[in-house]
Short mmCIF file of C-alpha atoms in Angstrom, two decimals:
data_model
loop_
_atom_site.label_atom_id
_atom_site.label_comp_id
_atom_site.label_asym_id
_atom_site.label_seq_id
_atom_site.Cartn_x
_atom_site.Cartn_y
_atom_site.Cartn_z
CA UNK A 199 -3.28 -7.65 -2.59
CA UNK A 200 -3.37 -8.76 0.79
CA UNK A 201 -4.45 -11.11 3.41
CA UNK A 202 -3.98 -13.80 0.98
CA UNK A 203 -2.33 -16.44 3.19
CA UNK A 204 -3.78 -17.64 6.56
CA UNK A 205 -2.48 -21.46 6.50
CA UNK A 206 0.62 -23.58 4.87
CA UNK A 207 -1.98 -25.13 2.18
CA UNK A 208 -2.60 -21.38 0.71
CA UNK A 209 0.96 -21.11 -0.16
CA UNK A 210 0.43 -22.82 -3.38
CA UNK A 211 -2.36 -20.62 -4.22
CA UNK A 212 -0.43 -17.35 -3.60
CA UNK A 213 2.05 -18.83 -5.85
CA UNK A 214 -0.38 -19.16 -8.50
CA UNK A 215 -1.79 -15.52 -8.09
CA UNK A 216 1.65 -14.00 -8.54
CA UNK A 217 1.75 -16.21 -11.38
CA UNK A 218 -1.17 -14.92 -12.93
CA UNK A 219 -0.39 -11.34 -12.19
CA UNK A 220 3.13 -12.05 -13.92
CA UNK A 221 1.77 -12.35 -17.07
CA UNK A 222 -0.75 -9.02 -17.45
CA UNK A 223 2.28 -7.25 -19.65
CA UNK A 224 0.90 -4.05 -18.43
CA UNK A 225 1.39 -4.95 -14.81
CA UNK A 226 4.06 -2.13 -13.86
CA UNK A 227 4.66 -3.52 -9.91
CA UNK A 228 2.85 -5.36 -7.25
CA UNK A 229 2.44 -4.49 -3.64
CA UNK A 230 1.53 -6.95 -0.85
CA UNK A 231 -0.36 -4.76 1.31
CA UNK A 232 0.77 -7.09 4.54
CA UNK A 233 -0.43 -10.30 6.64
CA UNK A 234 1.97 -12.81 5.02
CA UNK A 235 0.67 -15.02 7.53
CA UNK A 236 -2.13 -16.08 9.55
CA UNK A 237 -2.94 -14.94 13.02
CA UNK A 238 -3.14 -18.78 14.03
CA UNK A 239 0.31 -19.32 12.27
CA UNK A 240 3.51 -19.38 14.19
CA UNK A 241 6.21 -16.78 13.18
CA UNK A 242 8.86 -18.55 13.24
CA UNK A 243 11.96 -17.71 11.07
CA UNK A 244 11.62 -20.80 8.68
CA UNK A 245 7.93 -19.61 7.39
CA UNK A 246 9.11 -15.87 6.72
CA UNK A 247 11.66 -17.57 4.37
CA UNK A 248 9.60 -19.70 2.97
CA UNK A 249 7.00 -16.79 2.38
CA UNK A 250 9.47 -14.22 1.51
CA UNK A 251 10.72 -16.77 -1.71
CA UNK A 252 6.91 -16.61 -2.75
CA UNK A 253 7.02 -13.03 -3.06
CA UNK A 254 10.28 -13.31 -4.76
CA UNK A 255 9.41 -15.44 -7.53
CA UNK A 256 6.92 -12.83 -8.67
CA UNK A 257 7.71 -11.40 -12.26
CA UNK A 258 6.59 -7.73 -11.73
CA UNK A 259 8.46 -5.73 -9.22
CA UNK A 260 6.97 -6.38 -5.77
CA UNK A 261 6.82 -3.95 -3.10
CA UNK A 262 5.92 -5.73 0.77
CA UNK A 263 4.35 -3.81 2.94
CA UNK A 264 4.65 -5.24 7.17
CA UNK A 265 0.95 -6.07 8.25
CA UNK A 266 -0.63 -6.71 11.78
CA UNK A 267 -0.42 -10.00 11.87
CA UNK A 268 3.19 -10.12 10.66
CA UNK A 269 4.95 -8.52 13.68
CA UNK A 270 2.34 -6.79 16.16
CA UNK A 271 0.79 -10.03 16.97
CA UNK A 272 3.63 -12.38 17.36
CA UNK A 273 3.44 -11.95 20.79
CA UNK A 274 0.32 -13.99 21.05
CA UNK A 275 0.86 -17.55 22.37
CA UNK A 276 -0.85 -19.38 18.72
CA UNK A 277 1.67 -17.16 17.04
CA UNK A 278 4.45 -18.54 19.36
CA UNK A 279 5.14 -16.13 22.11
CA UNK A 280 7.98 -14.05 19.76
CA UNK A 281 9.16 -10.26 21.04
CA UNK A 282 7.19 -8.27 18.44
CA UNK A 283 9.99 -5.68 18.14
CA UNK A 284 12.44 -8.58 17.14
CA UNK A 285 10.48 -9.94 14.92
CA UNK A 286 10.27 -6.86 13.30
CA UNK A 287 14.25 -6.39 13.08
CA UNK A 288 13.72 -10.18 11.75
CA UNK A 289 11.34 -8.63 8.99
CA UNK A 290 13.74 -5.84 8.06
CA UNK A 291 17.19 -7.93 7.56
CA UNK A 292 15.31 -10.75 5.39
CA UNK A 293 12.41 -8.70 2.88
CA UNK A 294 14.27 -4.88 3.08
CA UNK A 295 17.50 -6.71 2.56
CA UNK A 296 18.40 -3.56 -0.73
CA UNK A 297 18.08 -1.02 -2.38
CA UNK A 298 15.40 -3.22 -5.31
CA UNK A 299 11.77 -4.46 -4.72
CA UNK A 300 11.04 -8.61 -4.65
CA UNK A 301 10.65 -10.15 -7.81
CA UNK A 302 12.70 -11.35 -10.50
CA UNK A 303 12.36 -7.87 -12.59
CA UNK A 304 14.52 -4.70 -11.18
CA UNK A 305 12.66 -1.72 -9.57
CA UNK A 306 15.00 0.94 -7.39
CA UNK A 307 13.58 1.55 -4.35
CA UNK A 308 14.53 4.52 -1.90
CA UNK A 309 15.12 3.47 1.96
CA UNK A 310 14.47 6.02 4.65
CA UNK A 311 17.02 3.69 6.13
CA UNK A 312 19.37 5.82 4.06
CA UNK A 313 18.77 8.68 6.29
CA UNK A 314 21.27 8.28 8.99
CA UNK A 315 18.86 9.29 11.58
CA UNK A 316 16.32 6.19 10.63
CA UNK A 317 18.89 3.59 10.39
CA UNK A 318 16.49 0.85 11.39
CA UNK A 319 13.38 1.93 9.19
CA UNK A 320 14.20 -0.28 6.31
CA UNK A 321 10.84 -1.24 5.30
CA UNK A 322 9.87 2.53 4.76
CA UNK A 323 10.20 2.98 1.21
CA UNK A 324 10.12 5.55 -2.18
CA UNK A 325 10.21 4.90 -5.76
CA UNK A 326 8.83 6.89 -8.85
CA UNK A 327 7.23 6.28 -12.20
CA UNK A 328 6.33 8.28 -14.05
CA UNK A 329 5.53 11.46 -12.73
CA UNK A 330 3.72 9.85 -10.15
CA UNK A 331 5.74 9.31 -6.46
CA UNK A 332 5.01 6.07 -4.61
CA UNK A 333 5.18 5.81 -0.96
CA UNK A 334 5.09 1.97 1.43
CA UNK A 335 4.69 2.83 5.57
CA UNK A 336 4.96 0.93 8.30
CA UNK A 337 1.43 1.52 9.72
CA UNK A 338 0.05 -2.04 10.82
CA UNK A 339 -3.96 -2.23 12.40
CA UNK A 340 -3.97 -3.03 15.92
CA UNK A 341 -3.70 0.75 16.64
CA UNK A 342 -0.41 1.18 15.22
CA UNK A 343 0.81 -0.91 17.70
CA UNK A 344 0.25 1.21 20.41
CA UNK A 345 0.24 0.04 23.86
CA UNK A 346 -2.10 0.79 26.64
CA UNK A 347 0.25 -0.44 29.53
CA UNK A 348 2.09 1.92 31.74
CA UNK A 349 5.35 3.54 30.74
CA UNK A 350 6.98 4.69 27.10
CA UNK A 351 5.66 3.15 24.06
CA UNK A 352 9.24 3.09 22.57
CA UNK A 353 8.72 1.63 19.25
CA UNK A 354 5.70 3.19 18.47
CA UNK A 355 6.87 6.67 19.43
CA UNK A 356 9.73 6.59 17.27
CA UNK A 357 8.35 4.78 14.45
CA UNK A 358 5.67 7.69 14.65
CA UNK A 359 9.27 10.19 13.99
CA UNK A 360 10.13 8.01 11.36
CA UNK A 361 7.17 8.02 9.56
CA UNK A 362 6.23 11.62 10.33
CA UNK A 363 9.43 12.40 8.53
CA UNK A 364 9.34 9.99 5.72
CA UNK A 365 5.76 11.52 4.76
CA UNK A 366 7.17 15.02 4.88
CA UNK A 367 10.39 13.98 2.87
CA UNK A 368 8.13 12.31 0.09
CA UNK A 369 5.61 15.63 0.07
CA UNK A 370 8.64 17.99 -0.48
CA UNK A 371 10.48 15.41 -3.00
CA UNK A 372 7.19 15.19 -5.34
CA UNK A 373 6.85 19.25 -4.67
CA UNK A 374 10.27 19.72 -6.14
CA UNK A 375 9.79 17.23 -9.13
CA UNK A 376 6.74 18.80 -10.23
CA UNK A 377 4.89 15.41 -9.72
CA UNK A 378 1.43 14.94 -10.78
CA UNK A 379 0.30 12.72 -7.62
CA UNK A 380 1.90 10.89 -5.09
CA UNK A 381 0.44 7.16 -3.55
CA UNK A 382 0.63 6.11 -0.55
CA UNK A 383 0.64 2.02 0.47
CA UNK A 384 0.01 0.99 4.11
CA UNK A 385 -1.75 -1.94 6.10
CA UNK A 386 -3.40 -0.12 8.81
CA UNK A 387 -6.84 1.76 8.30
CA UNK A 388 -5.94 5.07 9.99
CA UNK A 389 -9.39 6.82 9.25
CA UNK A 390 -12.23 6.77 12.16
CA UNK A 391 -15.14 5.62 11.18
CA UNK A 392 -16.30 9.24 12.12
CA UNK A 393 -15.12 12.46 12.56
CA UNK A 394 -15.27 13.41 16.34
CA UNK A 395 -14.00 16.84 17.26
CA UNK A 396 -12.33 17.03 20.30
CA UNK A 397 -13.44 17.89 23.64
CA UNK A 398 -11.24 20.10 25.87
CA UNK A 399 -13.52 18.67 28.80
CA UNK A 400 -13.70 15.10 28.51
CA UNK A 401 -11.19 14.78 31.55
CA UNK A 402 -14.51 16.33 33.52
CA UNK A 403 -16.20 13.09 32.66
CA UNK A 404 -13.76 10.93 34.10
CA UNK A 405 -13.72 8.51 31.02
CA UNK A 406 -10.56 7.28 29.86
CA UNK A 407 -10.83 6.40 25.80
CA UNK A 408 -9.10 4.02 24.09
CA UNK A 409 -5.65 6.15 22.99
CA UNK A 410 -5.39 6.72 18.68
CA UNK A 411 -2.80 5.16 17.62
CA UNK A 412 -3.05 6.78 14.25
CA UNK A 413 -3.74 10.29 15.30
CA UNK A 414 -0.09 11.74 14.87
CA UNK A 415 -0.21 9.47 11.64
CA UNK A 416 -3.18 11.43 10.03
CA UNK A 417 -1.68 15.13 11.34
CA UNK A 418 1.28 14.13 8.67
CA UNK A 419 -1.00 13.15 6.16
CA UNK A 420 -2.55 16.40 6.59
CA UNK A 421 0.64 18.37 6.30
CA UNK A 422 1.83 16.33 3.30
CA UNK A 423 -1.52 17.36 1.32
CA UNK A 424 -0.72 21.36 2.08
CA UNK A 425 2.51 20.70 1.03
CA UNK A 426 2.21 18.85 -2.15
CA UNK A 427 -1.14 20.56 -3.57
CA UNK A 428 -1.77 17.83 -6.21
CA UNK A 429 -4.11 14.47 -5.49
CA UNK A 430 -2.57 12.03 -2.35
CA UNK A 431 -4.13 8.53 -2.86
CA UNK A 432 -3.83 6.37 0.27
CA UNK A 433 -4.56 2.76 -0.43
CA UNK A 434 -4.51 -0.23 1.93
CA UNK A 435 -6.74 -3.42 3.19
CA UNK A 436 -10.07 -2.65 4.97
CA UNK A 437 -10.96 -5.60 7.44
CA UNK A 438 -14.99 -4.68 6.50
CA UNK A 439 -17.04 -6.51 4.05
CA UNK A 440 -16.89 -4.30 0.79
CA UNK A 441 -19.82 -5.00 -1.06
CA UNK A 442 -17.91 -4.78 -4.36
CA UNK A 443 -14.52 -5.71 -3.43
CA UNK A 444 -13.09 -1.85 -2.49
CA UNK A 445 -14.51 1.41 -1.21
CA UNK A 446 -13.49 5.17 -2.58
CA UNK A 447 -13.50 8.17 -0.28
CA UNK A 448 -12.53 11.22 1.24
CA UNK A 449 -12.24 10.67 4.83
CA UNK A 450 -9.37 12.94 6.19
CA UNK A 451 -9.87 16.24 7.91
CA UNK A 452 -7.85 18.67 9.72
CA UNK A 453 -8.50 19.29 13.44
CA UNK A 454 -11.15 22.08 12.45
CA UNK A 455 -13.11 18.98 10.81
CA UNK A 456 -12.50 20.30 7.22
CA UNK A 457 -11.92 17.81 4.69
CA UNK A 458 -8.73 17.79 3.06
CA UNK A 459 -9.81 17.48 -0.70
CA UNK A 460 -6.87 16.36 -2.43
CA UNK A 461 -6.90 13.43 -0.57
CA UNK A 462 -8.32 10.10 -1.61
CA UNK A 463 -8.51 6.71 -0.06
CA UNK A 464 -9.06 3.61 -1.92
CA UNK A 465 -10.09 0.73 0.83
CA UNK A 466 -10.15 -2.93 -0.40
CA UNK A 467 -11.86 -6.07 0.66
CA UNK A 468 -11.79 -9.02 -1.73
CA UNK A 469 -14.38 -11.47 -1.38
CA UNK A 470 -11.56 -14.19 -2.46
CA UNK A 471 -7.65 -12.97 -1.30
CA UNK A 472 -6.46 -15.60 -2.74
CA UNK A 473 -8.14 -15.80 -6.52
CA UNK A 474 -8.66 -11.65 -6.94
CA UNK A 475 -6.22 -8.69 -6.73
CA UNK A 476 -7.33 -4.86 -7.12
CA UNK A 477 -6.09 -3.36 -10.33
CA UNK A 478 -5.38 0.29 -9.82
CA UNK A 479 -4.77 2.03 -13.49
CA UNK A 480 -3.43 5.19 -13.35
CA UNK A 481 -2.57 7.64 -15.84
CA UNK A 482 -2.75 11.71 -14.52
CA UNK A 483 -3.00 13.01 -18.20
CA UNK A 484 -6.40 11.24 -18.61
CA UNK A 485 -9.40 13.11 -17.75
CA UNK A 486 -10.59 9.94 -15.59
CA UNK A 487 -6.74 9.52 -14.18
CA UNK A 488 -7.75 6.32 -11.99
CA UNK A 489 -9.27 3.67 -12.78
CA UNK A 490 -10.07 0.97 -9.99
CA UNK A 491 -10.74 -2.84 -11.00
CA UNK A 492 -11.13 -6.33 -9.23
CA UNK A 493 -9.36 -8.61 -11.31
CA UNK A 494 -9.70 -12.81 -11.09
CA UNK A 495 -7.10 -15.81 -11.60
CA UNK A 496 -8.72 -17.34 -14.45
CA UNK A 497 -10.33 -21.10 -13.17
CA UNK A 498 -8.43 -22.94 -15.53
CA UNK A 499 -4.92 -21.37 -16.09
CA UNK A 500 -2.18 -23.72 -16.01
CA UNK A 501 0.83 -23.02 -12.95
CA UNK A 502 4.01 -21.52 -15.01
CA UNK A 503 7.46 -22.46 -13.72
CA UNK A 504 8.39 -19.94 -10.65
CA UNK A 505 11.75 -18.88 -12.47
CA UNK A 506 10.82 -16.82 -15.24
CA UNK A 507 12.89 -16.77 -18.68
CA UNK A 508 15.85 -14.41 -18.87
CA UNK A 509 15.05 -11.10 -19.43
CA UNK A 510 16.72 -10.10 -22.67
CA UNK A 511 17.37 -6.23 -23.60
CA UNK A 512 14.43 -4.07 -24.78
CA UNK A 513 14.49 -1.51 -27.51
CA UNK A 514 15.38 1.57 -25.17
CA UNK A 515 17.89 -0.30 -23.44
CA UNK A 516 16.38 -1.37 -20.90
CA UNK A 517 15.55 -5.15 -19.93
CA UNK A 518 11.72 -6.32 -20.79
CA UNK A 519 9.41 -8.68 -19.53
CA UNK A 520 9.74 -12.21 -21.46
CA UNK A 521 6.13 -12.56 -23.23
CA UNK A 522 3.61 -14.26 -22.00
CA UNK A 523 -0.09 -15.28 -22.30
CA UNK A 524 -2.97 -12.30 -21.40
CA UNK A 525 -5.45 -13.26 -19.53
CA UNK A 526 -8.36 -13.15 -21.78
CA UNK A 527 -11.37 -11.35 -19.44
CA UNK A 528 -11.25 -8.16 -17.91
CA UNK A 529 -13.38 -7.05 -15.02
CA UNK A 530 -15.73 -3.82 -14.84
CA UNK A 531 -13.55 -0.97 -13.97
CA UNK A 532 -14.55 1.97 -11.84
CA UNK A 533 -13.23 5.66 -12.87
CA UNK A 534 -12.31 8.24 -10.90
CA UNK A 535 -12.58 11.76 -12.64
CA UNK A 536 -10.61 14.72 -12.40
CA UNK A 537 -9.04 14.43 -8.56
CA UNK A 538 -9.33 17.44 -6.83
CA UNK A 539 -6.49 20.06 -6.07
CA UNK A 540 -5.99 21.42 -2.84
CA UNK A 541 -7.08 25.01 -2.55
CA UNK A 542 -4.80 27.83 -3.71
CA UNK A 543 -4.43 31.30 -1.85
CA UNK A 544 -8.17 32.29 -3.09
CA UNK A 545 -9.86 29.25 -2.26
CA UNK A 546 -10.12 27.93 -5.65
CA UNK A 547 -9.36 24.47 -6.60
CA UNK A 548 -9.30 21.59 -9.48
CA UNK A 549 -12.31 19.30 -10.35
CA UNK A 550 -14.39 18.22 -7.93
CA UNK A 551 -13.60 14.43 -7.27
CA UNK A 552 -16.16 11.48 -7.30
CA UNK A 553 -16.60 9.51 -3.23
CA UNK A 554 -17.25 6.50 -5.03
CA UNK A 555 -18.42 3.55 -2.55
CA UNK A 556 -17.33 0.78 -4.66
CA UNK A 557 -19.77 1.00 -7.60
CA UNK A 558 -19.11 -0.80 -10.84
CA UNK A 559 -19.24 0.61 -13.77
CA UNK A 560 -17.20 3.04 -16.13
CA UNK A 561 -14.79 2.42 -18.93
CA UNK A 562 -15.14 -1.03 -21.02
CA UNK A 563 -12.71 -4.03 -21.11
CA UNK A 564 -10.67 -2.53 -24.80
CA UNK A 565 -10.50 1.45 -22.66
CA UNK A 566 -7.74 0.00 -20.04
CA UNK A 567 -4.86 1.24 -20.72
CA UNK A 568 -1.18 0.97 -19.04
CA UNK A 569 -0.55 2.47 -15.87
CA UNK A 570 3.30 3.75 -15.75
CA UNK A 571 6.00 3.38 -18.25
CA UNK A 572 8.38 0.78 -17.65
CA UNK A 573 9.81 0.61 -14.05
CA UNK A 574 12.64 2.39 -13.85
CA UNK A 575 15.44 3.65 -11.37
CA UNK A 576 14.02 6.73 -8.66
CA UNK A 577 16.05 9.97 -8.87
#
């Protein structure tokens, strides 16, 4: 989920669609794909708290990731004039405060901020299920928060090394691991709308462009994907209307305008932030190893208390989820079959993968299954 809160008076409906995601027993984690706030909202210190206990109350593991409007766009004089920069450092002390997610049940989480090098980069994160490697950037819209003024774009060029690295870390720890996929959260859309070759004589045109801000972003992606030769899923908010709530493709190419095939992109759009979440079931034995679903808070379900009972052991020693009602419907889910492999030495590769633009359809309500054992620690 994301965008869900753009005012004080959605606060008690975010509550109430943690709530209801808190009691799918299936639900392995949550991520908050970024905007905590709204662009019209101030970002003062008192609301990130108040937000920040929202996300904490939920039951599943959740994972934030920083959006636009929750640090590139303080600036802005309805937002209340803040240093974006600071209020980033405000961001990382308060939500990226360990080395667990949000929410009341445990997940380990690996900070790049364990790197001595990255220090600051808190929010940049790792964990594993599974044999699946998860993956939360700092990549917000508003170009990445670069800057067209004069002079060095200091946070953005470093936060382009951190990430750069971080990417390249996570392709050679899934390599190693023998993953079966690695997943990769972000706010920003980083994808053109269109590929566009470059021209080695624009400069004779004597137009200046608008600068990419995402350019250096997508030459790591690229990297990471030759790499780790197994499927790269990059999810994350699309600002676009999405007819049916999220969009599948394979928009990344290399600078010869080749498409990188192992890598997909799921785009979302909910019609309603703040009564539907996107259900992403994954499972890299199936034949059909994702399957993509908009789920709804049911109209009538009653508010739970935000603290949740204790968690008591579970049979393989680990803690478990108290139990608690299912919510009875379940949407249309899309499959995607058989993700393609990147190419090996001869050019050969894995199934060919489905660019699904958001069509309904697929497995019934009684074929969704799981998506990752229970969380656990990352190696």
């Amino acid at each position: 989920m994301a965008n869900v809160v753009t005012e004080p008076g959605d606060e008690t409906t975010l509550q109430r669609l943690i709530d209801a995601i808190g009691r799918d027993p299936q639900i392995s984690f949550v991520v908050y794909g970024g905007n905590l706030k709204g662009s019209r909202e101030t970002c003062a210190d008192r609301l990130y708290d108040r937000r920040r206990a929202l996300l904490d109350a939920s039951r599943a593991p959740l994972i934030f990731v920083p959006g636009q409007r929750d640090w590139v766009t303080c600036g802005t004089a309805g937002a209340g004039g803040y240093d974006p920069v600071e209020r980033l450092d405000f961001l990382r002390q308060n939500f990226f405060t360990d080395s667990t997610a949000l929410g009341q049940y445990p997940l380990t989480l690996t900070r790049e901020s364990e790197v001595s090098r990255f220090r600051p980069y808190r929010e940049n994160t790792r964990w594993q299920l599974g044999e699946t490697v998860f993956i939360a950037l700092n990549v917000p819209d508003g170009n990445n928060h670069f800057l067209n003024a004069g002079g060095r774009n200091g946070e953005f060029e470093d936060r382009v090394i951190a990430n750069g690295f971080w990417l390249e870390h996570a392709a050679e720890f899934a390599r190693r691991r023998n993953a079966r996929a690695i997943v990769i959260f972000m706010q920003g859309n980083a994808m053109p709308e269109q590929y566009e070759r470059q021209d080695r004589f624009a400069w004779l045109r004597f137009r200046r462009t608008p600068r990419d801000g995402f350019t250096e972003l997508r030459h790591s992606l690229v990297k990471l994907a030759d790499v780790f030769r197994g499927p790269v899923i990059l999810v994350h908010p699309e600002n676009a209307r999405l007819t049916h709530g999220f969009a599948i493709d394979q928009p990344l190419r290399n600078d010869k305008g080749i498409r990188i095939a192992n890598v997909t992109r799921i785009a979302f759009s909910l019609r309603d932030p703040l009564t539907q979440w996107l259900q992403i079931d994954a499972d890299m034995m199936r034949r059909t190893p994702l399957r993509v679903s908009v789920r709804e808070v049911p109209e009538h379900l009653p508010l739970l208390p935000p603290q949740p009972p204790a968690l008591l052991p579970g049979g393989n020693g680990e803690p478990a989820l108290p139990e608690m009602p299912e919510i009875s419907s379940m949407p249309d889910v899309t499959e995607i079959p058989g993700m393609q492999q990147a190419p090996d030495a001869n050019g050969a590769s894995g199934t060919n993968p489905v660019e699904d633009r958001g069509t309904s359809g697929g497995a019934s309500a009684g074929t969704v299954t799981p998506a990752w054992p229970a969380p656990g620690s990352a190696p």
